[in-house]
Amino acid sequence: MKTVVKNISELIQTESSPRKWVAGKEMSKLNTIKEAFLEYEDGIITSFGNMEEWKGIENWNNTEIIDADGGMVFPSYCDSHTHLVFAGSREGEFVDRIKGLSYKEIATRGGGILNSAEKLQQTSEDELYVGALERLNNLIKLGTGAIEIKSGYGLTLEAELKMLRVIKRLKETTEVSIKSTFLGAHALPKKFKNNKDRYMDLVINEMLPIVASENLADYIDIFCEKGYFTIEDTKRLLEAGKKYGLQAKTHVNQFNSIGGVKTSVELGALSVDHLEEMEDHDFEVLKNSNCIPTILPSCSFFLGIPYGPANKLIENGLPVALASDYNPGSSPSGNMNFIASLGCIQMKMTPEQVINATTINTAYAMGMEKVLGSICIGKKANFFITKEIPSYAYLAYSFGDNIIEKVVLNGKLI
Ligand code: NIG
Ligand code: FE
Protein backbone atom coordinates (compact mmCIF):
# COMPACT_ATOMS: atom_id res chain seq x y z
CA MET A 1 0.00 0.00 0.00
CA LYS A 2 1.13 3.53 -0.78
CA THR A 3 1.77 5.99 1.99
CA VAL A 4 1.69 9.74 1.59
CA VAL A 5 3.09 12.23 4.08
CA LYS A 6 1.12 15.43 3.63
CA ASN A 7 1.38 18.97 4.97
CA ILE A 8 5.17 19.07 5.06
CA SER A 9 6.21 22.69 5.57
CA GLU A 10 9.56 21.99 3.85
CA LEU A 11 10.95 18.80 2.35
CA ILE A 12 14.71 18.87 2.79
CA GLN A 13 17.51 17.50 0.60
CA THR A 14 15.52 16.53 -2.50
CA GLU A 15 17.36 15.10 -5.51
CA SER A 16 16.17 14.24 -9.01
CA SER A 17 18.82 11.54 -9.37
CA PRO A 18 21.37 10.22 -6.85
CA ARG A 19 24.61 12.16 -6.71
CA LYS A 20 27.93 10.63 -5.70
CA TRP A 21 28.64 13.25 -3.04
CA VAL A 22 28.44 17.01 -2.58
CA ALA A 23 31.80 18.83 -2.68
CA GLY A 24 33.29 22.32 -2.55
CA LYS A 25 30.90 25.20 -3.34
CA GLU A 26 28.06 22.73 -3.96
CA MET A 27 28.08 22.00 -0.23
CA SER A 28 26.50 25.41 0.36
CA LYS A 29 23.48 24.46 -1.74
CA LEU A 30 20.51 22.52 -0.48
CA ASN A 31 17.47 21.59 -2.57
CA THR A 32 14.17 21.81 -0.74
CA ILE A 33 10.46 22.00 -1.58
CA LYS A 34 8.12 24.12 0.50
CA GLU A 35 4.53 22.98 1.25
CA ALA A 36 5.32 19.47 0.09
CA PHE A 37 4.15 15.86 0.07
CA LEU A 38 6.20 12.65 0.03
CA GLU A 39 4.93 9.31 -1.26
CA TYR A 40 6.44 5.85 -0.82
CA GLU A 41 5.55 2.20 -1.30
CA ASP A 42 7.25 -1.01 -0.15
CA GLY A 43 9.87 1.05 1.66
CA ILE A 44 10.93 2.99 -1.44
CA ILE A 45 10.25 6.64 -2.31
CA THR A 46 7.91 6.79 -5.31
CA SER A 47 7.03 10.47 -5.61
CA PHE A 48 7.35 13.88 -3.97
CA GLY A 49 6.52 17.46 -4.82
CA ASN A 50 4.36 20.41 -3.96
CA MET A 51 1.11 19.80 -2.03
CA GLU A 52 -0.84 21.49 -4.82
CA GLU A 53 0.46 18.91 -7.31
CA TRP A 54 -0.54 16.08 -5.03
CA LYS A 55 -4.01 17.45 -4.48
CA GLY A 56 -4.41 17.25 -8.26
CA ILE A 57 -3.54 13.55 -8.41
CA GLU A 58 -5.03 12.75 -5.05
CA ASN A 59 -6.41 9.24 -4.83
CA TRP A 60 -7.53 8.31 -1.35
CA ASN A 61 -8.18 4.69 -2.17
CA ASN A 62 -5.59 2.32 -0.88
CA THR A 63 -3.38 5.09 0.45
CA GLU A 64 -2.24 5.52 4.02
CA ILE A 65 -1.89 9.16 5.04
CA ILE A 66 0.55 10.57 7.56
CA ASP A 67 -0.03 14.20 8.48
CA ALA A 68 3.26 16.06 9.04
CA ASP A 69 1.19 18.86 10.61
CA GLY A 70 3.47 21.56 9.27
CA GLY A 71 6.69 19.90 10.41
CA MET A 72 9.69 19.47 8.11
CA VAL A 73 10.91 16.21 6.60
CA PHE A 74 14.63 15.43 6.48
CA PRO A 75 16.30 12.30 5.09
CA SER A 76 17.57 10.23 8.02
CA TYR A 77 21.10 10.90 9.15
CA CYS A 78 23.73 8.45 7.99
CA ASP A 79 26.36 8.06 10.69
CA SER A 80 29.39 6.66 8.85
CA HIS A 81 31.77 6.18 11.79
CA THR A 82 30.87 4.62 15.13
CA HIS A 83 32.05 2.11 17.70
CA LEU A 84 28.50 1.41 18.91
CA VAL A 85 29.24 -2.06 20.31
CA PHE A 86 31.08 -1.71 23.60
CA ALA A 87 30.98 -2.90 27.21
CA GLY A 88 30.78 -0.54 30.16
CA SER A 89 31.64 3.12 30.22
CA ARG A 90 34.80 5.14 30.92
CA GLU A 91 33.71 8.09 33.00
CA GLY A 92 36.61 7.38 35.39
CA GLU A 93 38.98 8.42 32.60
CA PHE A 94 36.74 11.39 31.88
CA VAL A 95 37.25 12.57 35.47
CA ASP A 96 41.02 11.90 35.19
CA ARG A 97 41.13 14.16 32.13
CA ILE A 98 39.20 16.89 33.94
CA LYS A 99 41.89 16.72 36.62
CA GLY A 100 44.63 17.17 34.03
CA LEU A 101 45.66 13.83 32.55
CA SER A 102 45.76 13.66 28.76
CA TYR A 103 44.10 11.00 26.57
CA LYS A 104 47.61 9.80 25.72
CA GLU A 105 48.72 9.58 29.36
CA ILE A 106 45.62 7.56 30.20
CA ALA A 107 46.31 5.19 27.28
CA THR A 108 49.97 4.79 28.34
CA ARG A 109 48.78 3.68 31.79
CA GLY A 110 46.79 0.88 30.15
CA GLY A 111 43.51 2.80 30.07
CA GLY A 112 41.77 3.94 26.90
CA ILE A 113 41.05 1.35 24.22
CA LEU A 114 42.71 -1.42 26.29
CA ASN A 115 40.39 -0.63 29.18
CA SER A 116 37.37 -1.09 26.89
CA ALA A 117 38.88 -4.28 25.43
CA GLU A 118 39.30 -5.82 28.86
CA LYS A 119 35.65 -5.10 29.69
CA LEU A 120 34.42 -6.38 26.33
CA GLN A 121 36.37 -9.62 26.52
CA GLN A 122 34.53 -10.41 29.78
CA THR A 123 31.08 -9.60 28.41
CA SER A 124 28.88 -12.15 26.65
CA GLU A 125 27.66 -11.75 23.08
CA ASP A 126 24.06 -11.50 24.31
CA GLU A 127 24.87 -8.76 26.82
CA LEU A 128 26.76 -6.82 24.17
CA TYR A 129 23.83 -7.16 21.80
CA VAL A 130 21.34 -5.89 24.38
CA GLY A 131 23.50 -2.86 25.22
CA ALA A 132 24.15 -1.97 21.59
CA LEU A 133 20.49 -2.42 20.67
CA GLU A 134 19.43 -0.05 23.43
CA ARG A 135 21.86 2.60 22.16
CA LEU A 136 20.74 2.04 18.59
CA ASN A 137 17.06 2.42 19.50
CA ASN A 138 17.92 5.70 21.17
CA LEU A 139 19.76 6.88 18.04
CA ILE A 140 16.74 6.03 15.88
CA LYS A 141 14.68 8.49 17.94
CA LEU A 142 17.40 11.06 17.30
CA GLY A 143 17.11 10.66 13.52
CA THR A 144 19.84 8.17 12.61
CA GLY A 145 18.68 5.78 9.89
CA ALA A 146 22.00 4.27 8.79
CA ILE A 147 25.11 3.53 10.80
CA GLU A 148 28.57 2.09 10.35
CA ILE A 149 29.80 0.09 13.34
CA LYS A 150 33.39 -1.02 13.98
CA SER A 151 34.91 -3.87 15.91
CA GLY A 152 38.19 -3.04 17.67
CA TYR A 153 37.42 -3.45 21.36
CA GLY A 154 38.01 -7.19 21.15
CA LEU A 155 41.69 -7.37 20.21
CA THR A 156 41.68 -11.19 20.42
CA LEU A 157 40.39 -13.48 17.68
CA GLU A 158 37.49 -14.60 19.85
CA ALA A 159 36.46 -11.15 21.06
CA GLU A 160 36.77 -9.48 17.64
CA LEU A 161 34.51 -12.16 16.14
CA LYS A 162 32.09 -11.71 19.06
CA MET A 163 31.81 -7.98 18.31
CA LEU A 164 31.32 -8.56 14.60
CA ARG A 165 28.63 -11.15 15.28
CA VAL A 166 26.79 -8.63 17.44
CA ILE A 167 26.89 -6.16 14.54
CA LYS A 168 25.57 -8.87 12.23
CA ARG A 169 22.70 -9.52 14.63
CA LEU A 170 21.88 -5.80 14.73
CA LYS A 171 21.80 -5.84 10.90
CA GLU A 172 19.35 -8.71 10.94
CA THR A 173 17.05 -7.48 13.69
CA THR A 174 16.64 -3.72 13.18
CA GLU A 175 15.33 -1.39 10.47
CA VAL A 176 18.55 0.65 10.49
CA SER A 177 20.89 0.20 7.49
CA ILE A 178 24.15 -1.05 8.98
CA LYS A 179 27.68 -1.45 7.63
CA SER A 180 30.29 -3.37 9.58
CA THR A 181 34.00 -2.58 9.80
CA PHE A 182 36.80 -4.86 11.04
CA LEU A 183 39.13 -2.81 13.28
CA GLY A 184 41.33 -5.51 14.79
CA ALA A 185 44.27 -3.06 14.53
CA HIS A 186 42.79 -0.53 16.96
CA ALA A 187 45.42 -0.77 19.73
CA LEU A 188 48.24 -3.10 20.67
CA PRO A 189 47.20 -5.57 23.42
CA LYS A 190 49.54 -5.64 26.44
CA LYS A 191 50.57 -9.19 25.63
CA PHE A 192 52.15 -7.96 22.37
CA LYS A 193 53.74 -4.87 23.87
CA ASN A 194 57.20 -5.71 22.57
CA ASN A 195 56.09 -7.58 19.50
CA LYS A 196 53.79 -5.55 17.34
CA ASP A 197 54.58 -7.58 14.24
CA ARG A 198 53.26 -10.69 15.91
CA TYR A 199 49.99 -8.92 16.66
CA MET A 200 49.79 -7.74 13.04
CA ASP A 201 50.38 -11.37 11.99
CA LEU A 202 47.48 -12.41 14.20
CA VAL A 203 45.19 -9.74 12.73
CA ILE A 204 46.17 -10.48 9.12
CA ASN A 205 46.71 -14.22 9.13
CA GLU A 206 44.20 -15.40 11.70
CA MET A 207 41.45 -12.85 12.24
CA LEU A 208 41.03 -11.48 8.72
CA PRO A 209 40.52 -14.83 6.91
CA ILE A 210 37.71 -15.80 9.32
CA VAL A 211 36.14 -12.34 9.26
CA ALA A 212 36.08 -12.54 5.46
CA SER A 213 34.95 -16.15 5.15
CA GLU A 214 32.07 -15.58 7.57
CA ASN A 215 31.16 -12.35 5.77
CA LEU A 216 31.37 -10.43 9.01
CA ALA A 217 32.72 -7.14 7.65
CA ASP A 218 32.07 -4.71 4.82
CA TYR A 219 35.20 -2.61 5.46
CA ILE A 220 38.58 -2.72 7.16
CA ASP A 221 40.09 -0.06 9.45
CA ILE A 222 43.28 0.68 11.41
CA PHE A 223 44.24 3.36 13.94
CA CYS A 224 47.22 4.86 12.08
CA GLU A 225 48.80 7.05 14.76
CA LYS A 226 51.97 7.51 16.81
CA GLY A 227 51.89 4.97 19.64
CA TYR A 228 49.35 2.79 17.83
CA PHE A 229 50.01 1.59 14.26
CA THR A 230 52.55 2.88 11.71
CA ILE A 231 52.36 3.61 8.01
CA GLU A 232 54.05 0.25 7.37
CA ASP A 233 51.41 -1.55 9.45
CA THR A 234 48.71 0.38 7.60
CA LYS A 235 50.07 -0.61 4.19
CA ARG A 236 50.36 -4.22 5.24
CA LEU A 237 46.85 -4.38 6.63
CA LEU A 238 45.10 -2.52 3.82
CA GLU A 239 46.86 -4.63 1.18
CA ALA A 240 45.76 -7.79 2.99
CA GLY A 241 42.22 -6.41 3.31
CA LYS A 242 42.13 -5.75 -0.42
CA LYS A 243 42.91 -9.39 -1.13
CA TYR A 244 39.74 -10.27 0.74
CA GLY A 245 37.73 -7.58 -1.05
CA LEU A 246 37.53 -5.28 1.99
CA GLN A 247 37.85 -1.58 1.22
CA ALA A 248 39.42 0.65 3.87
CA LYS A 249 37.97 3.34 6.10
CA THR A 250 40.82 4.53 8.30
CA HIS A 251 41.49 6.41 11.55
CA VAL A 252 44.17 8.93 10.54
CA ASN A 253 45.59 12.31 11.64
CA GLN A 254 43.83 12.40 15.02
CA PHE A 255 46.88 13.59 16.97
CA ASN A 256 49.65 13.64 14.32
CA SER A 257 49.93 13.84 10.56
CA ILE A 258 52.21 10.87 9.83
CA GLY A 259 51.16 10.10 6.26
CA GLY A 260 48.02 8.08 6.93
CA VAL A 261 45.92 10.09 4.48
CA LYS A 262 48.31 9.44 1.58
CA THR A 263 48.68 5.74 2.35
CA SER A 264 44.91 5.31 2.71
CA VAL A 265 44.17 7.13 -0.55
CA GLU A 266 46.85 5.16 -2.41
CA LEU A 267 45.34 1.93 -1.17
CA GLY A 268 41.85 2.91 -2.33
CA ALA A 269 40.22 3.86 0.98
CA LEU A 270 36.58 4.92 0.86
CA SER A 271 37.08 7.42 3.69
CA VAL A 272 39.77 8.89 5.91
CA ASP A 273 38.39 9.79 9.31
CA HIS A 274 39.32 12.18 12.18
CA LEU A 275 41.69 14.67 10.41
CA GLU A 276 42.15 16.95 13.43
CA GLU A 277 45.81 17.45 12.39
CA MET A 278 46.19 18.15 8.68
CA GLU A 279 49.17 19.39 6.68
CA ASP A 280 49.02 20.91 3.21
CA HIS A 281 50.11 17.69 1.49
CA ASP A 282 47.19 15.86 3.11
CA PHE A 283 44.76 18.15 1.27
CA GLU A 284 46.61 17.62 -2.01
CA VAL A 285 46.38 13.84 -1.97
CA LEU A 286 42.62 13.98 -1.39
CA LYS A 287 42.08 15.99 -4.57
CA ASN A 288 41.13 13.83 -7.56
CA SER A 289 40.56 10.85 -5.30
CA ASN A 290 37.36 8.96 -4.50
CA CYS A 291 38.16 9.03 -0.79
CA ILE A 292 35.88 11.20 1.38
CA PRO A 293 37.40 13.19 4.27
CA THR A 294 35.33 12.60 7.40
CA ILE A 295 35.45 14.77 10.49
CA LEU A 296 34.28 13.69 13.96
CA PRO A 297 33.41 16.90 15.83
CA SER A 298 32.09 15.34 19.03
CA CYS A 299 35.48 13.65 19.56
CA SER A 300 37.11 17.11 19.38
CA PHE A 301 34.46 18.49 21.72
CA PHE A 302 34.84 15.70 24.27
CA LEU A 303 38.65 15.44 24.24
CA GLY A 304 39.25 19.18 23.83
CA ILE A 305 41.39 18.68 20.73
CA PRO A 306 41.25 20.76 17.52
CA TYR A 307 38.30 20.40 15.15
CA GLY A 308 39.03 19.09 11.66
CA PRO A 309 39.46 21.79 9.00
CA ALA A 310 36.05 21.53 7.31
CA ASN A 311 36.15 24.94 5.65
CA LYS A 312 39.66 24.44 4.29
CA LEU A 313 38.64 21.10 2.80
CA ILE A 314 35.60 22.74 1.22
CA GLU A 315 37.68 25.66 -0.11
CA ASN A 316 39.88 23.06 -1.76
CA GLY A 317 36.84 21.79 -3.66
CA LEU A 318 36.60 18.65 -1.53
CA PRO A 319 33.57 17.00 0.09
CA VAL A 320 33.26 16.80 3.88
CA ALA A 321 31.38 14.15 5.85
CA LEU A 322 30.55 14.54 9.55
CA ALA A 323 30.03 11.47 11.74
CA SER A 324 29.64 10.85 15.48
CA ASP A 325 32.49 8.41 16.34
CA TYR A 326 30.14 7.14 19.10
CA ASN A 327 32.40 5.27 21.56
CA PRO A 328 32.97 5.16 25.33
CA GLY A 329 36.38 6.86 25.27
CA SER A 330 36.36 9.85 22.96
CA SER A 331 32.70 10.45 22.08
CA PRO A 332 30.13 8.90 24.42
CA SER A 333 27.22 10.19 22.33
CA GLY A 334 25.97 9.35 18.86
CA ASN A 335 23.49 12.22 18.62
CA MET A 336 23.77 13.45 15.02
CA ASN A 337 21.72 16.56 15.83
CA PHE A 338 24.52 17.56 18.17
CA ILE A 339 27.05 16.80 15.42
CA ALA A 340 25.12 19.21 13.20
CA SER A 341 25.22 21.85 15.93
CA LEU A 342 28.97 21.39 16.48
CA GLY A 343 29.53 21.65 12.72
CA CYS A 344 27.83 25.05 12.71
CA ILE A 345 28.88 26.42 16.08
CA GLN A 346 32.46 25.17 16.42
CA MET A 347 33.48 24.55 12.82
CA LYS A 348 31.69 27.51 11.23
CA MET A 349 29.94 25.39 8.65
CA THR A 350 26.59 26.65 7.38
CA PRO A 351 23.38 24.65 8.01
CA GLU A 352 23.35 23.68 4.31
CA GLN A 353 26.92 22.36 4.52
CA VAL A 354 26.15 20.47 7.70
CA ILE A 355 23.03 18.85 6.26
CA ASN A 356 24.97 17.74 3.16
CA ALA A 357 27.80 16.49 5.38
CA THR A 358 25.53 14.30 7.53
CA THR A 359 23.26 12.87 4.82
CA ILE A 360 24.52 12.50 1.22
CA ASN A 361 28.20 12.62 2.12
CA THR A 362 28.00 10.14 4.99
CA ALA A 363 25.87 7.88 2.77
CA TYR A 364 28.83 7.89 0.34
CA ALA A 365 31.20 7.15 3.24
CA MET A 366 29.17 3.97 3.86
CA GLY A 367 28.92 3.02 0.18
CA MET A 368 25.17 3.68 0.27
CA GLU A 369 24.81 6.90 -1.75
CA LYS A 370 22.62 5.19 -4.33
CA VAL A 371 20.02 4.17 -1.76
CA LEU A 372 20.27 6.63 1.15
CA GLY A 373 21.14 10.20 2.06
CA SER A 374 18.44 12.17 0.25
CA ILE A 375 14.78 12.37 -0.72
CA CYS A 376 14.98 10.86 -4.20
CA ILE A 377 12.67 8.54 -6.15
CA GLY A 378 14.03 5.00 -5.88
CA LYS A 379 15.91 5.60 -2.64
CA LYS A 380 14.83 4.08 0.68
CA ALA A 381 11.99 5.77 2.55
CA ASN A 382 14.22 6.63 5.53
CA PHE A 383 13.36 10.02 6.97
CA PHE A 384 12.20 11.93 10.02
CA ILE A 385 9.43 14.45 10.58
CA THR A 386 10.13 17.38 12.87
CA LYS A 387 7.91 19.49 15.08
CA GLU A 388 6.81 22.73 13.48
CA ILE A 389 10.08 24.66 13.20
CA PRO A 390 10.72 28.09 11.67
CA SER A 391 13.49 27.03 9.27
CA TYR A 392 15.86 24.14 8.60
CA ALA A 393 18.65 26.10 10.30
CA TYR A 394 16.68 25.60 13.53
CA LEU A 395 17.83 21.96 13.61
CA ALA A 396 21.47 22.86 14.31
CA TYR A 397 20.53 26.04 16.21
CA SER A 398 18.39 24.33 18.84
CA PHE A 399 21.31 22.30 20.21
CA GLY A 400 20.58 19.82 22.96
CA ASP A 401 16.90 19.70 22.06
CA ASN A 402 15.20 16.91 20.13
CA ILE A 403 12.82 18.36 17.58
CA ILE A 404 12.12 15.01 15.89
CA GLU A 405 8.51 13.86 16.17
CA LYS A 406 8.26 10.80 13.93
CA VAL A 407 10.74 8.47 12.29
CA VAL A 408 10.17 6.30 9.22
CA LEU A 409 12.70 3.61 8.26
CA ASN A 410 12.21 1.35 5.23
CA GLY A 411 8.76 2.86 4.93
CA LYS A 412 7.81 1.76 8.45
CA LEU A 413 6.74 4.25 11.08
CA ILE A 414 8.93 3.43 14.07
O1 NIG B 1 37.89 7.10 16.97
N1 NIG B 1 40.95 6.98 17.84
C1 NIG B 1 40.71 5.79 17.94
N2 NIG B 1 39.59 5.21 18.31
C2 NIG B 1 38.43 5.84 18.85
C3 NIG B 1 38.50 6.07 20.31
C4 NIG B 1 38.74 4.86 21.04
C5 NIG B 1 38.62 4.96 22.53
O2 NIG B 1 39.15 5.88 23.18
O3 NIG B 1 38.00 4.04 23.03
C6 NIG B 1 38.18 7.16 18.13
O4 NIG B 1 38.27 8.22 18.73
FE1 FE C 1 36.65 6.11 15.77
mmCIF file with all atom_site columns, C-alpha atoms in Angstrom, residues 217-296:
data_model
loop_
_atom_site.group_PDB
_atom_site.id
_atom_site.type_symbol
_atom_site.label_atom_id
_atom_site.label_alt_id
_atom_site.label_comp_id
_atom_site.label_asym_id
_atom_site.label_entity_id
_atom_site.label_seq_id
_atom_site.pdbx_PDB_ins_code
_atom_site.Cartn_x
_atom_site.Cartn_y
_atom_site.Cartn_z
_atom_site.occupancy
_atom_site.B_iso_or_equiv
_atom_site.pdbx_formal_charge
_atom_site.auth_seq_id
_atom_site.auth_comp_id
_atom_site.auth_asym_id
_atom_site.auth_atom_id
_atom_site.pdbx_PDB_model_num
ATOM 1  C CA . ALA A 1 217 ? 32.720 -7.144  7.646  1.00 0.00 ? 217 ALA A CA 1
ATOM 2  C CA . ASP A 1 218 ? 32.071 -4.712  4.816  1.00 0.00 ? 218 ASP A CA 1
ATOM 3  C CA . TYR A 1 219 ? 35.196 -2.607  5.457  1.00 0.00 ? 219 TYR A CA 1
ATOM 4  C CA . ILE A 1 220 ? 38.577 -2.715  7.157  1.00 0.00 ? 220 ILE A CA 1
ATOM 5  C CA . ASP A 1 221 ? 40.086 -0.063  9.454  1.00 0.00 ? 221 ASP A CA 1
ATOM 6  C CA . ILE A 1 222 ? 43.276 0.682   11.409 1.00 0.00 ? 222 ILE A CA 1
ATOM 7  C CA . PHE A 1 223 ? 44.236 3.357   13.939 1.00 0.00 ? 223 PHE A CA 1
ATOM 8  C CA . CYS A 1 224 ? 47.224 4.862   12.077 1.00 0.00 ? 224 CYS A CA 1
ATOM 9  C CA . GLU A 1 225 ? 48.803 7.049   14.758 1.00 0.00 ? 225 GLU A CA 1
ATOM 10 C CA . LYS A 1 226 ? 51.974 7.508   16.808 1.00 0.00 ? 226 LYS A CA 1
ATOM 11 C CA . GLY A 1 227 ? 51.889 4.974   19.641 1.00 0.00 ? 227 GLY A CA 1
ATOM 12 C CA . TYR A 1 228 ? 49.347 2.789   17.827 1.00 0.00 ? 228 TYR A CA 1
ATOM 13 C CA . PHE A 1 229 ? 50.013 1.586   14.256 1.00 0.00 ? 229 PHE A CA 1
ATOM 14 C CA . THR A 1 230 ? 52.547 2.877   11.709 1.00 0.00 ? 230 THR A CA 1
ATOM 15 C CA . ILE A 1 231 ? 52.358 3.612   8.010  1.00 0.00 ? 231 ILE A CA 1
ATOM 16 C CA . GLU A 1 232 ? 54.054 0.253   7.372  1.00 0.00 ? 232 GLU A CA 1
ATOM 17 C CA . ASP A 1 233 ? 51.409 -1.545  9.453  1.00 0.00 ? 233 ASP A CA 1
ATOM 18 C CA . THR A 1 234 ? 48.709 0.381   7.602  1.00 0.00 ? 234 THR A CA 1
ATOM 19 C CA . LYS A 1 235 ? 50.070 -0.611  4.193  1.00 0.00 ? 235 LYS A CA 1
ATOM 20 C CA . ARG A 1 236 ? 50.363 -4.221  5.237  1.00 0.00 ? 236 ARG A CA 1
ATOM 21 C CA . LEU A 1 237 ? 46.845 -4.382  6.627  1.00 0.00 ? 237 LEU A CA 1
ATOM 22 C CA . LEU A 1 238 ? 45.104 -2.521  3.821  1.00 0.00 ? 238 LEU A CA 1
ATOM 23 C CA . GLU A 1 239 ? 46.857 -4.628  1.183  1.00 0.00 ? 239 GLU A CA 1
ATOM 24 C CA . ALA A 1 240 ? 45.763 -7.787  2.993  1.00 0.00 ? 240 ALA A CA 1
ATOM 25 C CA . GLY A 1 241 ? 42.220 -6.410  3.311  1.00 0.00 ? 241 GLY A CA 1
ATOM 26 C CA . LYS A 1 242 ? 42.125 -5.746  -0.422 1.00 0.00 ? 242 LYS A CA 1
ATOM 27 C CA . LYS A 1 243 ? 42.914 -9.391  -1.129 1.00 0.00 ? 243 LYS A CA 1
ATOM 28 C CA . TYR A 1 244 ? 39.736 -10.267 0.739  1.00 0.00 ? 244 TYR A CA 1
ATOM 29 C CA . GLY A 1 245 ? 37.729 -7.578  -1.047 1.00 0.00 ? 245 GLY A CA 1
ATOM 30 C CA . LEU A 1 246 ? 37.534 -5.281  1.991  1.00 0.00 ? 246 LEU A CA 1
ATOM 31 C CA . GLN A 1 247 ? 37.852 -1.579  1.215  1.00 0.00 ? 247 GLN A CA 1
ATOM 32 C CA . ALA A 1 248 ? 39.421 0.650   3.875  1.00 0.00 ? 248 ALA A CA 1
ATOM 33 C CA . LYS A 1 249 ? 37.972 3.340   6.104  1.00 0.00 ? 249 LYS A CA 1
ATOM 34 C CA . THR A 1 250 ? 40.815 4.528   8.303  1.00 0.00 ? 250 THR A CA 1
ATOM 35 C CA . HIS A 1 251 ? 41.489 6.409   11.547 1.00 0.00 ? 251 HIS A CA 1
ATOM 36 C CA . VAL A 1 252 ? 44.172 8.932   10.536 1.00 0.00 ? 252 VAL A CA 1
ATOM 37 C CA . ASN A 1 253 ? 45.587 12.307  11.640 1.00 0.00 ? 253 ASN A CA 1
ATOM 38 C CA . GLN A 1 254 ? 43.834 12.397  15.021 1.00 0.00 ? 254 GLN A CA 1
ATOM 39 C CA . PHE A 1 255 ? 46.876 13.593  16.967 1.00 0.00 ? 255 PHE A CA 1
ATOM 40 C CA . ASN A 1 256 ? 49.645 13.644  14.321 1.00 0.00 ? 256 ASN A CA 1
ATOM 41 C CA . SER A 1 257 ? 49.935 13.837  10.558 1.00 0.00 ? 257 SER A CA 1
ATOM 42 C CA . ILE A 1 258 ? 52.211 10.870  9.827  1.00 0.00 ? 258 ILE A CA 1
ATOM 43 C CA . GLY A 1 259 ? 51.158 10.099  6.255  1.00 0.00 ? 259 GLY A CA 1
ATOM 44 C CA . GLY A 1 260 ? 48.021 8.083   6.931  1.00 0.00 ? 260 GLY A CA 1
ATOM 45 C CA . VAL A 1 261 ? 45.921 10.094  4.481  1.00 0.00 ? 261 VAL A CA 1
ATOM 46 C CA . LYS A 1 262 ? 48.311 9.441   1.581  1.00 0.00 ? 262 LYS A CA 1
ATOM 47 C CA . THR A 1 263 ? 48.675 5.743   2.346  1.00 0.00 ? 263 THR A CA 1
ATOM 48 C CA . SER A 1 264 ? 44.912 5.305   2.709  1.00 0.00 ? 264 SER A CA 1
ATOM 49 C CA . VAL A 1 265 ? 44.165 7.133   -0.546 1.00 0.00 ? 265 VAL A CA 1
ATOM 50 C CA . GLU A 1 266 ? 46.852 5.163   -2.410 1.00 0.00 ? 266 GLU A CA 1
ATOM 51 C CA . LEU A 1 267 ? 45.337 1.929   -1.175 1.00 0.00 ? 267 LEU A CA 1
ATOM 52 C CA . GLY A 1 268 ? 41.853 2.910   -2.329 1.00 0.00 ? 268 GLY A CA 1
ATOM 53 C CA . ALA A 1 269 ? 40.218 3.865   0.982  1.00 0.00 ? 269 ALA A CA 1
ATOM 54 C CA . LEU A 1 270 ? 36.584 4.924   0.859  1.00 0.00 ? 270 LEU A CA 1
ATOM 55 C CA . SER A 1 271 ? 37.079 7.417   3.688  1.00 0.00 ? 271 SER A CA 1
ATOM 56 C CA . VAL A 1 272 ? 39.771 8.887   5.910  1.00 0.00 ? 272 VAL A CA 1
ATOM 57 C CA . ASP A 1 273 ? 38.395 9.787   9.310  1.00 0.00 ? 273 ASP A CA 1
ATOM 58 C CA . HIS A 1 274 ? 39.322 12.179  12.177 1.00 0.00 ? 274 HIS A CA 1
ATOM 59 C CA . LEU A 1 275 ? 41.687 14.669  10.414 1.00 0.00 ? 275 LEU A CA 1
ATOM 60 C CA . GLU A 1 276 ? 42.146 16.952  13.426 1.00 0.00 ? 276 GLU A CA 1
ATOM 61 C CA . GLU A 1 277 ? 45.806 17.448  12.393 1.00 0.00 ? 277 GLU A CA 1
ATOM 62 C CA . MET A 1 278 ? 46.188 18.147  8.678  1.00 0.00 ? 278 MET A CA 1
ATOM 63 C CA . GLU A 1 279 ? 49.175 19.393  6.684  1.00 0.00 ? 279 GLU A CA 1
ATOM 64 C CA . ASP A 1 280 ? 49.015 20.908  3.209  1.00 0.00 ? 280 ASP A CA 1
ATOM 65 C CA . HIS A 1 281 ? 50.114 17.693  1.490  1.00 0.00 ? 281 HIS A CA 1
ATOM 66 C CA . ASP A 1 282 ? 47.190 15.860  3.110  1.00 0.00 ? 282 ASP A CA 1
ATOM 67 C CA . PHE A 1 283 ? 44.760 18.154  1.273  1.00 0.00 ? 283 PHE A CA 1
ATOM 68 C CA . GLU A 1 284 ? 46.613 17.624  -2.008 1.00 0.00 ? 284 GLU A CA 1
ATOM 69 C CA . VAL A 1 285 ? 46.377 13.836  -1.968 1.00 0.00 ? 285 VAL A CA 1
ATOM 70 C CA . LEU A 1 286 ? 42.624 13.982  -1.394 1.00 0.00 ? 286 LEU A CA 1
ATOM 71 C CA . LYS A 1 287 ? 42.076 15.986  -4.567 1.00 0.00 ? 287 LYS A CA 1
ATOM 72 C CA . ASN A 1 288 ? 41.133 13.829  -7.557 1.00 0.00 ? 288 ASN A CA 1
ATOM 73 C CA . SER A 1 289 ? 40.561 10.845  -5.304 1.00 0.00 ? 289 SER A CA 1
ATOM 74 C CA . ASN A 1 290 ? 37.360 8.955   -4.497 1.00 0.00 ? 290 ASN A CA 1
ATOM 75 C CA . CYS A 1 291 ? 38.156 9.035   -0.790 1.00 0.00 ? 291 CYS A CA 1
ATOM 76 C CA . ILE A 1 292 ? 35.883 11.195  1.379  1.00 0.00 ? 292 ILE A CA 1
ATOM 77 C CA . PRO A 1 293 ? 37.404 13.193  4.267  1.00 0.00 ? 293 PRO A CA 1
ATOM 78 C CA . THR A 1 294 ? 35.333 12.596  7.404  1.00 0.00 ? 294 THR A CA 1
ATOM 79 C CA . ILE A 1 295 ? 35.451 14.773  10.494 1.00 0.00 ? 295 ILE A CA 1
ATOM 80 C CA . LEU A 1 296 ? 34.276 13.690  13.957 1.00 0.00 ? 296 LEU A CA 1
#
